[in-house]
Amino acid sequence: DIQMTQSPSSLSASVGDRVTITCRASQSIDSYLNWYQQKPGKAPKLLIYAASSLQSGVPSRFSGSGSGTDFTLTISSLLPEDFATYYCQQSYSSLSMYTFGQGTKLEIK
Amino acid sequence: QLQLQESGPGLVKPSETLSLTCTVSGGSISSSSYYWGWIRQPPGKGLEWIGGIYYTGNTYNNPSLKSRVTISVDTSKNQFSLRLSSVTAADTAVYYCASLQTYASGSYKYYMDVWGKGTTVTVSS
């Protein structure tokens, strides 16, 4: 299995801050890395696919980068609606073996 | 605009079979660009991939769930379904269905672009 490890597991930040979340794969996954946002009681929402491609309708303050084993999700200037849990997910392996990171909870400071 | 909706019993007894259906609207389940998948999330925990199916019936299931998982598709109803047998309390979770879009034509890699709202399933006697 490809293990996905996110850091930090939780993060406190203020509105207007620039925030970076990291995701590390246990082996190279090229650029087959996706990011999702989940708010309490809601389904996850796709933000970024293929490591850096912004999903249609997602604000440009969200960006992704990386390839191989190390990836980052950056929010350039936090808005109140951005406080949520973020998950990375790899699509490199067979469709039977897709895996998610454990999540990063972004909280208001 | 593609929409997905899960349905099924909210309570299942231990050792029985969990059965859920995902109804797809706003698009055809027979699209060549999509797989269709199931994901679950135990209370207070992260996301777990269960498996996916193509409209032809080709399936990929998470081996961690061994042979307990069956995913099927009904193209005439634009639906796909999940059956999870021999459930225990550890199978208590919110279950989501999702569409899996291919990265590019000819690619066999997918990302989950549209999700259902999720349905809570509790395993308890």
GROMACS .gro file of C-alpha atoms in nm:
model
  234
    1ASP     CA    1   0.000   0.000   0.000
    2ILE     CA    2   0.104   0.359  -0.056
    3GLN     CA    3   0.085   0.544   0.275
    4MET     CA    4  -0.004   0.913   0.273
    5THR     CA    5   0.109   1.123   0.567
    6GLN     CA    6  -0.013   1.478   0.621
    7SER     CA    7   0.144   1.739   0.842
    8PRO     CA    8   0.047   1.897   1.059
    9SER     CA    9  -0.253   1.699   1.185
   10SER     CA   10  -0.403   2.022   1.311
   11LEU     CA   11  -0.329   2.387   1.259
   12SER     CA   12  -0.452   2.709   1.413
   13ALA     CA   13  -0.448   3.019   1.196
   14SER     CA   14  -0.614   3.357   1.159
   15VAL     CA   15  -0.821   3.510   0.882
   16GLY     CA   16  -0.582   3.655   0.627
   17ASP     CA   17  -0.297   3.417   0.706
   18ARG     CA   18  -0.110   3.218   0.444
   19VAL     CA   19  -0.128   2.849   0.527
   20THR     CA   20   0.058   2.548   0.389
   21ILE     CA   21  -0.033   2.183   0.445
   22THR     CA   22   0.206   1.907   0.350
   23CYS     CA   23   0.137   1.557   0.222
   24ARG     CA   24   0.407   1.294   0.184
   25ALA     CA   25   0.371   0.964  -0.003
   26SER     CA   26   0.558   0.649   0.103
   27GLN     CA   27   0.677   0.607  -0.257
   28SER     CA   28   0.674   0.816  -0.570
   29ILE     CA   29   0.326   0.885  -0.705
   30ASP     CA   30   0.431   1.120  -0.987
   31SER     CA   31   0.164   1.392  -0.982
   32TYR     CA   32  -0.133   1.168  -0.906
   33LEU     CA   33  -0.228   1.360  -0.594
   34ASN     CA   34  -0.561   1.522  -0.512
   35TRP     CA   35  -0.678   1.753  -0.233
   36TYR     CA   36  -1.024   1.765  -0.074
   37GLN     CA   37  -1.186   1.999   0.175
   38GLN     CA   38  -1.442   1.872   0.424
   39LYS     CA   39  -1.657   2.083   0.651
   40PRO     CA   40  -1.835   1.933   0.952
   41GLY     CA   41  -2.134   1.722   0.854
   42LYS     CA   42  -2.065   1.767   0.485
   43ALA     CA   43  -1.920   1.556   0.207
   44PRO     CA   44  -1.565   1.619   0.093
   45LYS     CA   45  -1.521   1.863  -0.193
   46LEU     CA   46  -1.250   1.837  -0.458
   47LEU     CA   47  -1.012   2.135  -0.456
   48ILE     CA   48  -0.704   2.027  -0.653
   49TYR     CA   49  -0.633   1.731  -0.882
   50ALA     CA   50  -0.312   1.618  -1.047
   51ALA     CA   51  -0.116   1.794  -0.772
   52SER     CA   52  -0.166   2.146  -0.907
   53SER     CA   53  -0.480   2.167  -1.123
   54LEU     CA   54  -0.752   2.380  -0.968
   55GLN     CA   55  -1.097   2.223  -0.989
   56SER     CA   56  -1.352   2.439  -1.167
   57GLY     CA   57  -1.522   2.682  -0.931
   58VAL     CA   58  -1.256   2.663  -0.660
   59PRO     CA   59  -1.116   3.003  -0.559
   60SER     CA   60  -0.769   3.089  -0.680
   61ARG     CA   61  -0.641   3.142  -0.325
   62PHE     CA   62  -0.606   2.763  -0.319
   63SER     CA   63  -0.302   2.619  -0.493
   64GLY     CA   64  -0.117   2.290  -0.499
   65SER     CA   65   0.235   2.189  -0.586
   66GLY     CA   66   0.475   1.899  -0.576
   67SER     CA   67   0.556   1.574  -0.749
   68GLY     CA   68   0.710   1.242  -0.658
   69THR     CA   69   0.665   1.204  -0.283
   70ASP     CA   70   0.620   1.557  -0.146
   71PHE     CA   71   0.320   1.780  -0.202
   72THR     CA   72   0.176   2.099  -0.058
   73LEU     CA   73  -0.161   2.268  -0.045
   74THR     CA   74  -0.142   2.643   0.008
   75ILE     CA   75  -0.419   2.885   0.095
   76SER     CA   76  -0.284   3.230   0.019
   77SER     CA   77  -0.512   3.434   0.245
   78LEU     CA   78  -0.752   3.255   0.475
   79LEU     CA   79  -1.119   3.338   0.471
   80PRO     CA   80  -1.362   3.231   0.744
   81GLU     CA   81  -1.514   2.967   0.516
   82ASP     CA   82  -1.175   2.794   0.473
   83PHE     CA   83  -1.171   2.654   0.825
   84ALA     CA   84  -1.224   2.284   0.761
   85THR     CA   85  -1.041   1.954   0.740
   86TYR     CA   86  -0.823   1.890   0.437
   87TYR     CA   87  -0.733   1.550   0.294
   88CYS     CA   88  -0.482   1.444   0.033
   89GLN     CA   89  -0.544   1.130  -0.175
   90GLN     CA   90  -0.323   0.939  -0.417
   91SER     CA   91  -0.445   0.796  -0.748
   92TYR     CA   92  -0.114   0.641  -0.856
   93SER     CA   93  -0.188   0.287  -0.750
   94SER     CA   94  -0.449   0.052  -0.888
   95LEU     CA   95  -0.804   0.174  -0.840
   96SER     CA   96  -0.846  -0.087  -0.569
   97MET     CA   97  -0.566   0.070  -0.362
   98TYR     CA   98  -0.645   0.441  -0.354
   99THR     CA   99  -0.551   0.591  -0.017
  100PHE     CA  100  -0.611   0.912   0.174
  101GLY     CA  101  -0.398   1.104   0.419
  102GLN     CA  102  -0.522   1.118   0.776
  103GLY     CA  103  -0.644   1.476   0.738
  104THR     CA  104  -0.538   1.820   0.859
  105LYS     CA  105  -0.785   2.014   1.068
  106LEU     CA  106  -0.755   2.388   1.013
  107GLU     CA  107  -0.896   2.583   1.304
  108ILE     CA  108  -0.946   2.948   1.382
  109LYS     CA  109  -0.687   3.098   1.615
  110GLN     CA  110  -2.464   1.910  -1.349
  111LEU     CA  111  -2.386   1.568  -1.208
  112GLN     CA  112  -2.549   1.483  -0.876
  113LEU     CA  113  -2.527   1.169  -0.666
  114GLN     CA  114  -2.758   1.054  -0.387
  115GLU     CA  115  -2.707   0.762  -0.151
  116SER     CA  116  -2.999   0.564  -0.012
  117GLY     CA  117  -3.044   0.264   0.212
  118PRO     CA  118  -3.110   0.152   0.568
  119GLY     CA  119  -2.955   0.355   0.844
  120LEU     CA  120  -2.938   0.064   1.086
  121VAL     CA  121  -2.798  -0.283   1.020
  122LYS     CA  122  -2.762  -0.570   1.265
  123PRO     CA  123  -2.424  -0.731   1.329
  124SER     CA  124  -2.342  -1.021   1.093
  125GLU     CA  125  -2.599  -0.900   0.839
  126THR     CA  126  -2.540  -0.735   0.502
  127LEU     CA  127  -2.529  -0.361   0.449
  128SER     CA  128  -2.689  -0.255   0.118
  129LEU     CA  129  -2.671   0.096  -0.027
  130THR     CA  130  -2.763   0.244  -0.362
  131CYS     CA  131  -2.628   0.555  -0.532
  132THR     CA  132  -2.853   0.725  -0.784
  133VAL     CA  133  -2.682   0.937  -1.048
  134SER     CA  134  -2.863   1.233  -1.201
  135GLY     CA  135  -2.758   1.502  -1.445
  136GLY     CA  136  -2.547   1.261  -1.644
  137SER     CA  137  -2.518   0.904  -1.765
  138ILE     CA  138  -2.363   0.631  -1.557
  139SER     CA  139  -2.256   0.479  -1.890
  140SER     CA  140  -2.013   0.764  -1.959
  141SER     CA  141  -1.675   0.631  -2.071
  142SER     CA  142  -1.494   0.899  -1.868
  143TYR     CA  143  -1.611   0.788  -1.527
  144TYR     CA  144  -1.574   0.520  -1.271
  145TRP     CA  145  -1.816   0.524  -0.980
  146GLY     CA  146  -1.700   0.468  -0.626
  147TRP     CA  147  -1.778   0.423  -0.259
  148ILE     CA  148  -1.592   0.583   0.031
  149ARG     CA  149  -1.666   0.564   0.400
  150GLN     CA  150  -1.581   0.765   0.710
  151PRO     CA  151  -1.616   0.620   1.061
  152PRO     CA  152  -1.730   0.867   1.328
  153GLY     CA  153  -1.455   1.118   1.401
  154LYS     CA  154  -1.209   0.950   1.165
  155GLY     CA  155  -1.068   0.987   0.817
  156LEU     CA  156  -1.176   0.868   0.475
  157GLU     CA  157  -1.144   0.509   0.355
  158TRP     CA  158  -1.171   0.401  -0.007
  159ILE     CA  159  -1.404   0.101  -0.047
  160GLY     CA  160  -1.403   0.039  -0.423
  161GLY     CA  161  -1.522   0.142  -0.765
  162ILE     CA  162  -1.710   0.016  -1.069
  163TYR     CA  163  -1.723   0.098  -1.442
  164TYR     CA  164  -2.051   0.092  -1.631
  165THR     CA  165  -1.947  -0.236  -1.793
  166GLY     CA  166  -1.938  -0.396  -1.449
  167ASN     CA  167  -1.560  -0.397  -1.408
  168THR     CA  168  -1.486  -0.353  -1.037
  169TYR     CA  169  -1.192  -0.269  -0.813
  170ASN     CA  170  -1.237  -0.335  -0.441
  171ASN     CA  171  -1.014  -0.247  -0.148
  172PRO     CA  172  -0.844  -0.573  -0.044
  173SER     CA  173  -0.857  -0.463   0.321
  174LEU     CA  174  -1.228  -0.539   0.310
  175LYS     CA  175  -1.146  -0.876   0.157
  176SER     CA  176  -1.437  -1.056  -0.003
  177ARG     CA  177  -1.706  -0.879   0.200
  178VAL     CA  178  -1.760  -0.609  -0.063
  179THR     CA  179  -1.974  -0.637  -0.375
  180ILE     CA  180  -2.028  -0.337  -0.601
  181SER     CA  181  -2.275  -0.359  -0.888
  182VAL     CA  182  -2.421  -0.129  -1.150
  183ASP     CA  183  -2.766  -0.094  -1.306
  184THR     CA  184  -2.733   0.119  -1.615
  185SER     CA  185  -3.108   0.109  -1.685
  186LYS     CA  186  -3.170   0.288  -1.355
  187ASN     CA  187  -2.853   0.502  -1.361
  188GLN     CA  188  -2.758   0.352  -1.026
  189PHE     CA  189  -2.475   0.162  -0.865
  190SER     CA  190  -2.484  -0.027  -0.539
  191LEU     CA  191  -2.273  -0.145  -0.248
  192ARG     CA  192  -2.317  -0.460  -0.047
  193LEU     CA  193  -2.099  -0.524   0.257
  194SER     CA  194  -2.151  -0.858   0.423
  195SER     CA  195  -2.090  -0.982   0.778
  196VAL     CA  196  -2.088  -0.632   0.922
  197THR     CA  197  -1.961  -0.546   1.267
  198ALA     CA  198  -1.961  -0.227   1.474
  199ALA     CA  199  -1.638  -0.131   1.295
  200ASP     CA  200  -1.841  -0.083   0.978
  201THR     CA  201  -2.042   0.198   1.138
  202ALA     CA  202  -1.968   0.502   0.925
  203VAL     CA  203  -2.095   0.767   0.688
  204TYR     CA  204  -2.093   0.611   0.342
  205TYR     CA  205  -2.037   0.832   0.040
  206CYS     CA  206  -2.072   0.759  -0.327
  207ALA     CA  207  -1.868   0.959  -0.576
  208SER     CA  208  -1.795   0.994  -0.943
  209LEU     CA  209  -1.436   0.932  -1.046
  210GLN     CA  210  -1.323   1.139  -1.340
  211THR     CA  211  -1.030   1.024  -1.549
  212TYR     CA  212  -0.727   1.255  -1.548
  213ALA     CA  213  -0.714   1.249  -1.925
  214SER     CA  214  -0.847   1.052  -2.217
  215GLY     CA  215  -0.679   0.712  -2.214
  216SER     CA  216  -0.561   0.752  -1.856
  217TYR     CA  217  -0.643   0.487  -1.601
  218LYS     CA  218  -0.603   0.726  -1.311
  219TYR     CA  219  -0.901   0.896  -1.153
  220TYR     CA  220  -0.997   1.165  -0.905
  221MET     CA  221  -1.324   1.199  -0.711
  222ASP     CA  222  -1.486   1.506  -0.856
  223VAL     CA  223  -1.849   1.485  -0.739
  224TRP     CA  224  -1.966   1.338  -0.410
  225GLY     CA  225  -2.304   1.247  -0.271
  226LYS     CA  226  -2.408   1.399   0.060
  227GLY     CA  227  -2.345   1.073   0.242
  228THR     CA  228  -2.562   0.841   0.443
  229THR     CA  229  -2.502   0.728   0.799
  230VAL     CA  230  -2.506   0.356   0.864
  231THR     CA  231  -2.499   0.224   1.220
  232VAL     CA  232  -2.429  -0.140   1.294
  233SER     CA  233  -2.606  -0.236   1.613
  234SER     CA  234  -2.841  -0.498   1.745
   0.00000   0.00000   0.00000
